[in-house]
Structures are given as structure tokens and as C-alpha cells.
Coordinates of C-alpha atoms and ligand atoms in Angstrom, one line a residue:
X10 CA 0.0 0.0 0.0
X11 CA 1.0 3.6 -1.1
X12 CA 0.4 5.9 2.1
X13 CA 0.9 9.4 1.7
X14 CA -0.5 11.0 4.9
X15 CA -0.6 10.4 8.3
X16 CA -1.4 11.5 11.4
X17 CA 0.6 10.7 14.5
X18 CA 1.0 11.1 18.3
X19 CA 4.3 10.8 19.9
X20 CA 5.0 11.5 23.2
X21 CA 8.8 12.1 24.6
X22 CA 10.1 10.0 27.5
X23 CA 9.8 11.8 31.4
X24 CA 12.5 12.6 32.8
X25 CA 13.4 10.5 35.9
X26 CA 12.6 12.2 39.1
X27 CA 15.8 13.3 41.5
X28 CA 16.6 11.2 44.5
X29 CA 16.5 11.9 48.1
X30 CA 18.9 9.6 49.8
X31 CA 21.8 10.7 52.8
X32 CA 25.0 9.2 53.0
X33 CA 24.5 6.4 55.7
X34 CA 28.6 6.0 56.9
X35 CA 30.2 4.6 60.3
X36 CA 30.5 6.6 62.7
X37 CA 28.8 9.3 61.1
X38 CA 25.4 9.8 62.6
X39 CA 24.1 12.4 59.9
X40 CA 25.8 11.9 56.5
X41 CA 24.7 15.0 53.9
X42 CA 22.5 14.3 51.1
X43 CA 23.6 12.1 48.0
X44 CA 20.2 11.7 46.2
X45 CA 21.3 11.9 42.3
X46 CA 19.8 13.5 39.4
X47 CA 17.0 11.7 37.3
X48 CA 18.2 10.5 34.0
X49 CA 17.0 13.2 31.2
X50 CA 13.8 11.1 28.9
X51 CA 14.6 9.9 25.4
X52 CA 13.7 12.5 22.5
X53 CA 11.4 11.7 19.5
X54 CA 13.5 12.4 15.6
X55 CA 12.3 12.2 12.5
X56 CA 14.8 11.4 10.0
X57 CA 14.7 11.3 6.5
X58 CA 16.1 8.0 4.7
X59 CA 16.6 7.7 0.9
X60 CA 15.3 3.9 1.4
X61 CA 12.0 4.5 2.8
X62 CA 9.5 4.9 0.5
X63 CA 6.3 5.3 2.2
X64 CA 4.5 6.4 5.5
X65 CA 3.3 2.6 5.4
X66 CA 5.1 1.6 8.8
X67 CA 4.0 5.1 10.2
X68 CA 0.1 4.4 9.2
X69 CA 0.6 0.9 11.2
X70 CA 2.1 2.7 14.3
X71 CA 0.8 6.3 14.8
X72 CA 1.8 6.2 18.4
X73 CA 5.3 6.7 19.2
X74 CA 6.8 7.0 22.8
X75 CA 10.3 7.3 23.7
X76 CA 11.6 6.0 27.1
X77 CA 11.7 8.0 30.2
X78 CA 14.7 8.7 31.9
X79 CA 15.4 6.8 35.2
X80 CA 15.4 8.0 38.5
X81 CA 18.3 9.2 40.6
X82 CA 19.8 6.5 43.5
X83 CA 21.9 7.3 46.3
X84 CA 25.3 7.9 46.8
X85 CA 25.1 11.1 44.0
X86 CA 24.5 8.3 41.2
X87 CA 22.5 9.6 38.3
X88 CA 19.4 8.0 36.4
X89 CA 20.2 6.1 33.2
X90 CA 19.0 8.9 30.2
X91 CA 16.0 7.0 28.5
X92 CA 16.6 6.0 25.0
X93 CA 15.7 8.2 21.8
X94 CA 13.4 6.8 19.0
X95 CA 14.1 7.9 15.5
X96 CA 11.3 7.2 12.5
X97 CA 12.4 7.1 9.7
X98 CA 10.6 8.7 6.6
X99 CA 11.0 9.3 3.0
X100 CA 12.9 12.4 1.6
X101 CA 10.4 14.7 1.0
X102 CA 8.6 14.1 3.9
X103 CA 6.6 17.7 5.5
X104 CA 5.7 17.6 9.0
X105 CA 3.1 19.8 10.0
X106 CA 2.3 20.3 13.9
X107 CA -1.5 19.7 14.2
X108 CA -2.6 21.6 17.0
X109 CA -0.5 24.7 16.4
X110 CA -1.1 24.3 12.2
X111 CA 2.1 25.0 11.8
X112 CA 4.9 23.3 9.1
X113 CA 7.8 21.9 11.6
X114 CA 10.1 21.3 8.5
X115 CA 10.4 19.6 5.6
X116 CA 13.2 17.1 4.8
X117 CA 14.4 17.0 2.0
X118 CA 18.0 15.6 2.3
X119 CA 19.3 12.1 3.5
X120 CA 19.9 11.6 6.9
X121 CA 18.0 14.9 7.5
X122 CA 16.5 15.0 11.2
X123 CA 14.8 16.9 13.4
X124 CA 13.5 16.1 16.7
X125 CA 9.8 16.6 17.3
X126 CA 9.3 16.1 21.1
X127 CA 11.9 16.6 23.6
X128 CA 12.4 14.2 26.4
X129 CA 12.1 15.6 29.5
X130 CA 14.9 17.1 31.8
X131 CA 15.6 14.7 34.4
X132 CA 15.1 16.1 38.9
X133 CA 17.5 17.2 40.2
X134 CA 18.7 14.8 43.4
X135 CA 18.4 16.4 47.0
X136 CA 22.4 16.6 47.2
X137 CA 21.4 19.8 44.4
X138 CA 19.6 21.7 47.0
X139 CA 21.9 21.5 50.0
X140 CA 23.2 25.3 51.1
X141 CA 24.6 27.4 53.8
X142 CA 20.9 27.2 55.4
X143 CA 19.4 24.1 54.2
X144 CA 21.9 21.0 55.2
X145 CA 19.9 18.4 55.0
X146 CA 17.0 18.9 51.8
X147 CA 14.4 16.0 52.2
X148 CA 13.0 17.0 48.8
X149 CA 14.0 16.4 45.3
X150 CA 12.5 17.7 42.0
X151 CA 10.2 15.5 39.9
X152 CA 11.4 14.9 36.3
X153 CA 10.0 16.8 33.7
X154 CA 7.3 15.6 31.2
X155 CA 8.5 14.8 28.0
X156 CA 6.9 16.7 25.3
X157 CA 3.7 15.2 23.2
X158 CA 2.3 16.6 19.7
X159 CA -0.1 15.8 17.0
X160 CA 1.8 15.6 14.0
X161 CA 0.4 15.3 10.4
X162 CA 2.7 13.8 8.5
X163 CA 2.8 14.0 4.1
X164 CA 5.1 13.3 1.8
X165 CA 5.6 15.5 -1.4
X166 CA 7.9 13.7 -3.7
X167 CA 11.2 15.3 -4.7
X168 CA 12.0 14.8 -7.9
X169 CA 13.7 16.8 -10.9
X170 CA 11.5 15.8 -14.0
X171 CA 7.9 14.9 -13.6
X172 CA 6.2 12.4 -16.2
X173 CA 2.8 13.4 -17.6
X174 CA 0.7 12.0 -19.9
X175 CA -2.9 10.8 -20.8
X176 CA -2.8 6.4 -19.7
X177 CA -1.1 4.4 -22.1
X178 CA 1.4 6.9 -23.4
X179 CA 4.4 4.6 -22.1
X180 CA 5.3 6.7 -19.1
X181 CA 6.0 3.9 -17.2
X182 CA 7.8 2.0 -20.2
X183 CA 10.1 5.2 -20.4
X184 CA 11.1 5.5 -16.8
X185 CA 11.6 1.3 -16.4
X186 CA 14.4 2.0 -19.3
X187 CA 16.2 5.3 -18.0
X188 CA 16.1 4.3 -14.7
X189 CA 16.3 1.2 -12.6
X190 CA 12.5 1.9 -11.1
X191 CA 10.3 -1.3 -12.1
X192 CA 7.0 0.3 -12.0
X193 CA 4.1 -2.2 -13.7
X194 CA 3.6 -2.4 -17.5
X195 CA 0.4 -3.0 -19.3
X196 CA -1.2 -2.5 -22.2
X197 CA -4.8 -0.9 -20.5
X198 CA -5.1 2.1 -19.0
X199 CA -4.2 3.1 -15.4
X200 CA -1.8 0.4 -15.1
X201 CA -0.3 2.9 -12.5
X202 CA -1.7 3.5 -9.8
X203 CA 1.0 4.9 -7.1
X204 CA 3.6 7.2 -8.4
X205 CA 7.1 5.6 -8.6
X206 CA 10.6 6.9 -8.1
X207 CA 14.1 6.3 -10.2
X208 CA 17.1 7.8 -10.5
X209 CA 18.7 9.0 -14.1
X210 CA 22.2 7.9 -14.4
X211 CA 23.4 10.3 -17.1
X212 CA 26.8 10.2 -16.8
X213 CA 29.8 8.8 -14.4
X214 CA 28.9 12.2 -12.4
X215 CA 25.2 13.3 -13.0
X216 CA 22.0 12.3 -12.3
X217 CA 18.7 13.4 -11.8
X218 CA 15.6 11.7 -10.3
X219 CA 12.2 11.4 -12.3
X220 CA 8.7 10.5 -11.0
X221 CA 5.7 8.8 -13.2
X222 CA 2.8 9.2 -11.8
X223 CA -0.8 7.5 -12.6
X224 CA -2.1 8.8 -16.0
X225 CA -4.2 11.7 -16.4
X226 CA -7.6 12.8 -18.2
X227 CA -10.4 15.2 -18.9
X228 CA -11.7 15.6 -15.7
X229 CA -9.1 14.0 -13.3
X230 CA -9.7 17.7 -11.1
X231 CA -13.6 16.4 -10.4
X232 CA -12.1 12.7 -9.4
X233 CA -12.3 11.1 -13.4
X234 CA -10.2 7.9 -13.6
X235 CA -7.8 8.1 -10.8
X236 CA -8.2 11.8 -10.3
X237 CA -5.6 14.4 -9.9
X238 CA -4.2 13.6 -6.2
X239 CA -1.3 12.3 -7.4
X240 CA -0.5 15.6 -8.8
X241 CA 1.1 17.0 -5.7
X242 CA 3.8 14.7 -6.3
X243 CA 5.3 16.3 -9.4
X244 CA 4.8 20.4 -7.1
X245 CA 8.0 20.2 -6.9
X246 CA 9.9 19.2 -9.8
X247 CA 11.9 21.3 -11.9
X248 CA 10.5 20.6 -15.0
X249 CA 7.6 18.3 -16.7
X250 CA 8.4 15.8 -19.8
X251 CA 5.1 15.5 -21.1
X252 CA 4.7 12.2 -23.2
X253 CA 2.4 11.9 -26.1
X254 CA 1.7 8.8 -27.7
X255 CA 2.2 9.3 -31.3
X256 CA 0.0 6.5 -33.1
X257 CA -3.0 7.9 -31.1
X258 CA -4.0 11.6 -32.4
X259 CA -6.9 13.1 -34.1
X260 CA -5.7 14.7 -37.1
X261 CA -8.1 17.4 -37.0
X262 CA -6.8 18.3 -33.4
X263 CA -3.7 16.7 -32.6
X264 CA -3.4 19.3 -29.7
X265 CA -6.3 17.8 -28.0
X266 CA -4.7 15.1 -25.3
X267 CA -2.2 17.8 -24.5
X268 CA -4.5 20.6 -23.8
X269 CA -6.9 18.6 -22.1
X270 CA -3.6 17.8 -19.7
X271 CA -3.1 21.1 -19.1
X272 CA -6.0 22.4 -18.3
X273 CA -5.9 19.3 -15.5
X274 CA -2.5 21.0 -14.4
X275 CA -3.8 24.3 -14.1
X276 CA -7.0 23.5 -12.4
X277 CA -4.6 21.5 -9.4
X278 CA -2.2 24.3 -9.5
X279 CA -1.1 27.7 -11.6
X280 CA 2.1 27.1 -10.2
X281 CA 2.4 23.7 -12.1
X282 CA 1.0 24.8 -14.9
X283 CA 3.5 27.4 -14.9
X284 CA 6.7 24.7 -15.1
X285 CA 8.7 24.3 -18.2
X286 CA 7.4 21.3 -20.1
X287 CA 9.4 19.2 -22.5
X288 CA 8.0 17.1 -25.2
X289 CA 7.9 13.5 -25.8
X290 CA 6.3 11.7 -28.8
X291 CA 6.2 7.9 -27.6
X292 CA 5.7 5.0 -29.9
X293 CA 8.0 6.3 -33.3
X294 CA 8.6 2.6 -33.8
X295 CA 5.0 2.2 -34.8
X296 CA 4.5 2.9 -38.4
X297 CA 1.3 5.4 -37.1
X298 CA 3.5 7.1 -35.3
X299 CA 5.7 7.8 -38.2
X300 CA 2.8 9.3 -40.5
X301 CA 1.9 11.4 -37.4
X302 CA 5.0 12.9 -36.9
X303 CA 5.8 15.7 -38.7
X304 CA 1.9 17.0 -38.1
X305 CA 3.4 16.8 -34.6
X306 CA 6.8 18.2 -34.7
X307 CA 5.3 21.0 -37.2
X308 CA 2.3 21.6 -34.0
X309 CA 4.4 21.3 -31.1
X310 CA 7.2 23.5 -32.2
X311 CA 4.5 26.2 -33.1
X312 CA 4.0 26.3 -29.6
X313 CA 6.8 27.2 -28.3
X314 CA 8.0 23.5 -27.4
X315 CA 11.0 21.3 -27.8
X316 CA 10.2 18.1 -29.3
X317 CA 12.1 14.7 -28.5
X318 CA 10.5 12.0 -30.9
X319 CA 11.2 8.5 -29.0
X320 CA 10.4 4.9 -29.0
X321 CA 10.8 4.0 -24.9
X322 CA 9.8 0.1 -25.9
X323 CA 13.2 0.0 -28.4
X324 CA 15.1 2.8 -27.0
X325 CA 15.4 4.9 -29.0
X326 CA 16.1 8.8 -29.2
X327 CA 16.2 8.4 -25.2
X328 CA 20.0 9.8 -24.7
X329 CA 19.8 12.7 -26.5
X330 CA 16.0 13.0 -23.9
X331 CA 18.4 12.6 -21.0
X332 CA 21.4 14.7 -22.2
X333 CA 18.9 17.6 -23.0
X334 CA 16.7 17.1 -19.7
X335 CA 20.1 16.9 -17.3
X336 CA 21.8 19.9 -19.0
X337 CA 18.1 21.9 -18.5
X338 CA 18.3 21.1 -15.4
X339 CA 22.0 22.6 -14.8
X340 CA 21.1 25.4 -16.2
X341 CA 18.2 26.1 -14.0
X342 CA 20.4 25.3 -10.9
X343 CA 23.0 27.9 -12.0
X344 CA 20.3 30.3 -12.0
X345 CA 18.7 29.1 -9.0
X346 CA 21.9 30.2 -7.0
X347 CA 22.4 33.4 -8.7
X348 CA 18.5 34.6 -7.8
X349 CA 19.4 33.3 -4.4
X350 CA 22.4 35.0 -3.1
X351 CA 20.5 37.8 -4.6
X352 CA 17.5 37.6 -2.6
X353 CA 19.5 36.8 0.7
X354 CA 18.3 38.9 3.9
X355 CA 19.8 42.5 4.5
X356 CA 18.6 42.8 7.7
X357 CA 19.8 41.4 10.9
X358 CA 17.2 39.2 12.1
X359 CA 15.6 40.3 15.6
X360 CA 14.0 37.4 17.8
X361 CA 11.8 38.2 20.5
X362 CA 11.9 36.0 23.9
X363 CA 8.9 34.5 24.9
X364 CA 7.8 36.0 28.5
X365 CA 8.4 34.2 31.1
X366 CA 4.9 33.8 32.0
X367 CA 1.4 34.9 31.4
X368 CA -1.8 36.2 33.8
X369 CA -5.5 36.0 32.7
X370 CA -7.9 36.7 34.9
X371 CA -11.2 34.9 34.6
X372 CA -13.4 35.5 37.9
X373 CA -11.4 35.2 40.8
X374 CA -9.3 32.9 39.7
X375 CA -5.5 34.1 38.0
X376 CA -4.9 31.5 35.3
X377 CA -1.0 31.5 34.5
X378 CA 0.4 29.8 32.0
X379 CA 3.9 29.9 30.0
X380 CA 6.7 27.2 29.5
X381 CA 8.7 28.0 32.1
X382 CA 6.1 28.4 34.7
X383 CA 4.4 25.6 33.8
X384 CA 7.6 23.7 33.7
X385 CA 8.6 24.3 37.2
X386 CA 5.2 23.0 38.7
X387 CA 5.3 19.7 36.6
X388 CA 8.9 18.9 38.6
X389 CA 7.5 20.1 42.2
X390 CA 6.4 17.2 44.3
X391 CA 3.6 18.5 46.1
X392 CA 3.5 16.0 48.5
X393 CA 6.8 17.1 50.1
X394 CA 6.5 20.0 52.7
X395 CA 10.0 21.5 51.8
X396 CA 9.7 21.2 47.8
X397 CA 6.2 23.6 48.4
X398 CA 8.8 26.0 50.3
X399 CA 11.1 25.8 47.4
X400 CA 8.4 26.4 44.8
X401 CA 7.2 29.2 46.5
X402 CA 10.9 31.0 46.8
X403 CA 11.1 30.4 42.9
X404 CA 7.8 31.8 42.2
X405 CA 9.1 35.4 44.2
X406 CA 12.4 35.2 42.4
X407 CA 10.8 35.0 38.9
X408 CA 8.6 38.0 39.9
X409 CA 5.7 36.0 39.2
X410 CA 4.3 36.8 42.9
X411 CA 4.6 40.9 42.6
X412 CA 3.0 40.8 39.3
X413 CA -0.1 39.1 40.6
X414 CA -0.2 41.5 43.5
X415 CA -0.1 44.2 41.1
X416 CA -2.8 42.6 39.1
X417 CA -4.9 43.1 42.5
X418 CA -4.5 39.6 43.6
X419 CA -6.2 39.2 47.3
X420 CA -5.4 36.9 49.9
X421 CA -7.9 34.2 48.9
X422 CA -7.8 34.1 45.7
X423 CA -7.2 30.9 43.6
X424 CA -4.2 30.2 41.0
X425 CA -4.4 28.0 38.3
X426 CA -1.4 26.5 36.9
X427 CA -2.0 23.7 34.4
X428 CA -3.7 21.5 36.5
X429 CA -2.8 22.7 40.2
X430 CA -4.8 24.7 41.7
X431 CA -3.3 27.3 44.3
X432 CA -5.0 29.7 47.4
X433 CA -2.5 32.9 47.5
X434 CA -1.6 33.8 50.7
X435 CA 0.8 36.4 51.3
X436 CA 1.8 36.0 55.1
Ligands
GTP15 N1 5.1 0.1 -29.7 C1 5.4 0.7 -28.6 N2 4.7 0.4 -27.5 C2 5.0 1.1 -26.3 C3 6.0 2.0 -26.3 N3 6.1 2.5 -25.0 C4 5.2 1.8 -24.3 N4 4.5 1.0 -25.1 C5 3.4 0.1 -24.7 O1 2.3 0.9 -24.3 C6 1.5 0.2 -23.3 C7 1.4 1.1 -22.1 O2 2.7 1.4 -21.5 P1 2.9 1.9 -20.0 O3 4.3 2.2 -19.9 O4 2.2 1.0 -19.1 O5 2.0 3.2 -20.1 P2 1.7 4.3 -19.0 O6 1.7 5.6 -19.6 O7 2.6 4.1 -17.8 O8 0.2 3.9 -18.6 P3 -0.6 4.2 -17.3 O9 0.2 3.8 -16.1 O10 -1.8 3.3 -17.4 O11 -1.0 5.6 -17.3 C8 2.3 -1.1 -23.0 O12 1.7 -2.1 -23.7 C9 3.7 -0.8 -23.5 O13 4.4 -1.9 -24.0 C10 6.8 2.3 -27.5 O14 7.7 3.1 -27.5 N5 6.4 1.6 -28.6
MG16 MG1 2.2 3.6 -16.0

């Protein structure tokens, strides 16, 4: 099966939670504290891989969790750091965020990663908190959550040259004998059904990759024969080789398959429509073919088009198709980079830091949120008398309690962080 889209949910490993152990020695009735750090949780990364061709595996396993960290032990000895899970998914892969609809990146190179959910930091053991005042901390922090998203994963092929053509035409035929891609050959229509891959070796040095895709017809945009949702597979191609079957033309309008295509390409996209297509008359070893062709040559060069008459079942005319398509494509690099370095920013770019937290008011109660905040409360252990009196001395040092008094907070009131709720008192 050919999956193109998928939705997952991963979720990061926790970080393991900080220790809270004393050193138990002869002869030394009170040893200091030794409770180590919690290991930090294992991350979730996607990386691209050249040999991965679908989302299949992704579609059979949408939920992904990486392994929390462990916790701290005594004697200053810190958790094991949970392991990392990389999926791998085909070049070309764009990962959009789901809840924030926002496109996390889009790999395009081998071996290109990214990590989508951080694991989370691992406690810090009770031996962290031990100071002039405090000698003996019987708290620890809890580890952090590891990060969880909704992703929406979809792959957009990347290739160089896209194959078009009504069914039939011999796409498949062409790219079986340029390439080492094996897509299915049949004389019917919509013998393709998924689009298919290969690489153009055109010399020791170059090479480009081409994509066929399932034919196309009248009508693919309202869902005739297999439709036109294929078509987002060639967006991003450099160039279109648009093959025409030779022995199949009406005299009167020998246009007619072609325009009909293009209209299909401009009703998916006016940026498609807008590549540089290429002509290929398929089928010159048929003796139709050869009473057609001039009619052709004479209708297509009219047009403004270069015209490569081929026979893809013999082999014929194809090297001086791949010379012409590779050295188009150089070209169009060269003056790729040029339009580049020309466009590159003036500017210095100026980032803005997220604050460090946020107040709403709804009623009485002051809801706060921010990552930081938020952050802190997730690796309190509420359940420990002393990590409450830590909490509350991090809370005044991040200002957070002078700007709720000066949001008219009264003794009373409730705070809402995540899900803790909180009576401020001020003695
Ligand atoms: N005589 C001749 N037949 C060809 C040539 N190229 C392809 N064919 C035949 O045309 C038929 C269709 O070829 P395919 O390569 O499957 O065509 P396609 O464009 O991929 O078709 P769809 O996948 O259905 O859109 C097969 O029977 C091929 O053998 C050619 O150059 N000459
Ligand atoms: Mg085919």
C-alpha cells in the first residue's frame, strides 16, 4: 500500500525524578545528602532515509513514545537517560504540527533530522539543594514531562522531471528504461496507480531523479479515472516531460490530449501549470506514429516547445532525452543560485523572547500559564513539605508573585497552573 498521509501522536520520555537519599557512613550519625539527578527522557526524531518509501510503517504505528529517563539513586549516582526513537521517513517528507497548524520542517536531504518532542529534563537529586541554610534537603525535584504533539505527516515527492501524460502513453515504459525503477507495465489504462521513483544515471557524475505518476484525463480535477491527487507529487519538480503517444491523435486536433492535460494542471495548480514542459512523442517505432510525426513536430514547435520523438519500448532517441533534460536542469540550478544570493536577507534578524509567563484573569481565579512556569510546577512534588517552600521562593524570584499582586490579587484568591490549583496567601 502507497500511504501518503498520516497522522501521529508521539509522546517524549519523562524525565526521571531526583533522588532523596543521605549518605549512611560509620560513625557518622548524619551523613549530607547524595540523592542523584534523574536520567534526562529519550527524544522523538524524524529522519529522513533515501530507502523508505512510504509512510506505510508510520500508518501501522501512529503512536510513538520514547523512554523516560530513570530516576536518581543514592550515593550522587545519576538515572540512566531514557533512549531516543528515530522514525524514519522518505525524503520529501513535510511535517506539519496539528494543534499549532504550523509546518515543523520539511526534509528534503538524506539523513535529514529533526527532533519533534523533547524528552524531558531529568530532577534534580536532593544533594542539588543543599546550602549554607538548608543541610539536610528532604525534597527532590520531579522529572520533567516529555513533550507530546499531534503531528500530520505528508510526503511531497522530490524529484527533478515529472512524467505526464494521458494512460497508455508509455510513461511507465520510459522510466523502467532510463532508470532502474520497475513500476508495472500493461497495455490498458491506469496500469499505475501509485507514483514511482528512479534515478537517471546520465553520466559517471550526473544524475537526476524522475517521477511517473498515474495517467491523467479530462476531468481527473472532479475525481475522473484516478483523479488528480497524485499531482502534488510532481509540485516540486523542476521541470515536466510530457509524453504523447504518437500513433493515437486526431488529425483534426492533434493538440487535444495535450490541452486537455493542461488544463488538468492548471485547475490543481497555476504554479504547475507554470513549469517548463518538454515534449515526448512515444511510440515512433509504430509505423502510425511515423505518418503522425511531422503533423506533430510541425504543432508542437509552433507552440513554443522542444520536441524529442522517441520509442521507450526499443530505445530509442532516449539519450539525447536525458542529455537535453540533465543539462536543462544545470542550467536552471546555476540560476537558482544566482536569484538566491540575490534575494539573501539584509537585515539582521531580531528574535523576541517569549515571557516568562502569562496572567488571565477569569473570575477570581488568576490563570498563568507559559513554559517555564508551567515547567517548574510539573517537577514540584507536592507532597513534600519542603519542595512547596522551594516552589514558593522560585515563584518570588521569577517575579511572578509581585505581578499578581499588582494585578490586584487578594489573599484568597485561587491560582491556576496547568492543572494545580493554588489559594494565594501572602503571610
Ligand atoms: N510500440 C510501442 N509500444 C509502447 C512504447 N512504450 C510503451 N508501449 C506500450 O504501451 C503500453 C502502455 O505502456 P505503459 O508504460 O504501461 O504506459 P503508462 O503511460 O505508464 O500507462 P498508465 O500507467 O496506465 O498511465 C504497454 O503495452 C507498452 O508496452 C513504445 O515506444 N512503442
Ligand atoms: Mg504507468
Amino acid at each position: 500500500m502507497f500511504v501518503d498521509r498520516v497522522k501521529i501522536e508521539i509522546r517524549a520520555g519523562k524525565g526521571g525524578n531526583g533522588a532523596v537519599s543521605f549518605r549512611r557512613e560509620k560513625f557518622i550519625p548524619k551523613g549530607g545528602p547524595d540523592g542523584g539527578d534523574g536520567g534526562k527522557g529519550g527524544d522523538i526524531i524524524i529522519e529522513a532515509d533515501e530507502k523508505v518509501g512510504t509512510l506505510i510503517e508510520l500508518y501501522n504505528h501512529p503512536h510513538q513514545r520514547a523512554q523516560n529517563g530513570e530516576s536518581g539513586r543514592g550515593g550522587n549516582k545519576k538515572g540512566k537517560d531514557g533512549e531516543d526513537i528515530i522514525i524514519k521517513v522518505p525524503l520529501g517528507t513535510v511535517i506539519e504540527d496539528v494543534d499549532r497548524s504550523m509546518v515543523l520542517s520539511d526534509l528534503v536531504t538524506n539523513e535529514q533530522r529533526i527532533v519533534v518532542a523533547r524528552g524531558g529534563q531529568g530532577g534534580l537529586g536532593n544533594s542539588r539543594f543543599k546550602s549554607s541554610i538548608r543541610r539536610r534537603p528532604r525534597f527532590a525535584q520531579k522529572g520533567e514531562p516529555g513533550e507530546e504533539r499531534r503531528l500530520y505527516l505528508s510526503l511531497k515527492m522530490i524529484a527533478d522531471v515529472g512524467l505526464v501524460g494521458y494512460p497508455n502513453v508509455g510513461k511507465s515504459t520510459l522510466l523502467s528504461r532510463i532508470s532502474s525503477a520497475k513500476p508495472k507495465i500493461a497495455d490498458y489504462p491506469f496500469t499505475t496507480l501509485n507514483p514511482h521513483l528512479g534515478v537517471v544515471k546520465v553520466d559517471e557524475i550526473k544524475s537526476f531523479v524522475a517521477a511517473d505518476i498515474p495517467g491523467l484525463i479530462e476531468g481527473a480535477h472532479q475525481g475522473t479515472g484516478l483523479g488528480d491527487k497524485f499531482l502534488k507529487h510532481i509540485e516540486r519538480t523542476k521541470v515536466i516531460l510530457h509524453l504523447i503517444d504518437g500513433s493515437d491523435i486526431k488529425k483534426e486536433n492533434p493538440l487535444h490530449h495535450f490541452k486537455a492535460i493542461n488544463k488538468e494542471l492548471n485547475n490543481f495548480s497555476e504554479e504547475l501549470a507554470k513549469k517548463p514542459q518538454i515534449i515526448a512523442i512515444n511510440k515512433c517505432d509504430l509505423s502510425s506514429t511515423k505518418e503522425n510525426l511531422d503533423l506533430l513536430k510541425k504543432v508542437f514547435v509552433k507552440e513554443g516547445y522542444q520536441v524529442f520523438p522517441i520509442s521507450a519500448l526499443m530505445a530509442e532517441g532516449l539519450n539525447a532525452l536525458i542529455y537535453h533534460l540533465s543539462s536543462f536542469l544545470e542550467k536552471l540550478k546555476l540560476k537558482e543560485k544566482k536569484e538566491i544570493s540575490e534575494v539573501l536577507p539584509k537585515k539582521e534578524v531580531v528574535y523576541k523572547f517569549a515571557p516568562r509567563f502569562i496572567i488571565k484573569k477569569k473570575d477570581n481565579v488568576y490563570e498563568i500559564s507559559g513554559e517555564e512556569i508551567e515547567r517548574i510546577v510539573a517537577m514540584t512534588d507536592f507532597d513534600n513539605e519542603e519542595a512547596i517552600d522551594n516552589f514558593q521562593k522560585i515563584i518570588k524570584k521569577i517575579g511572578l508573585e509581585k505581578s499578581l499582586i499588582k494585578r490586584g490579587i487578594k489573599e484568597g484568591d485561587q491560582v491556576k497552573i496547568k492543572e494545580m490549583i493554588f489559594t494565594f496567601s501572602n503571610k
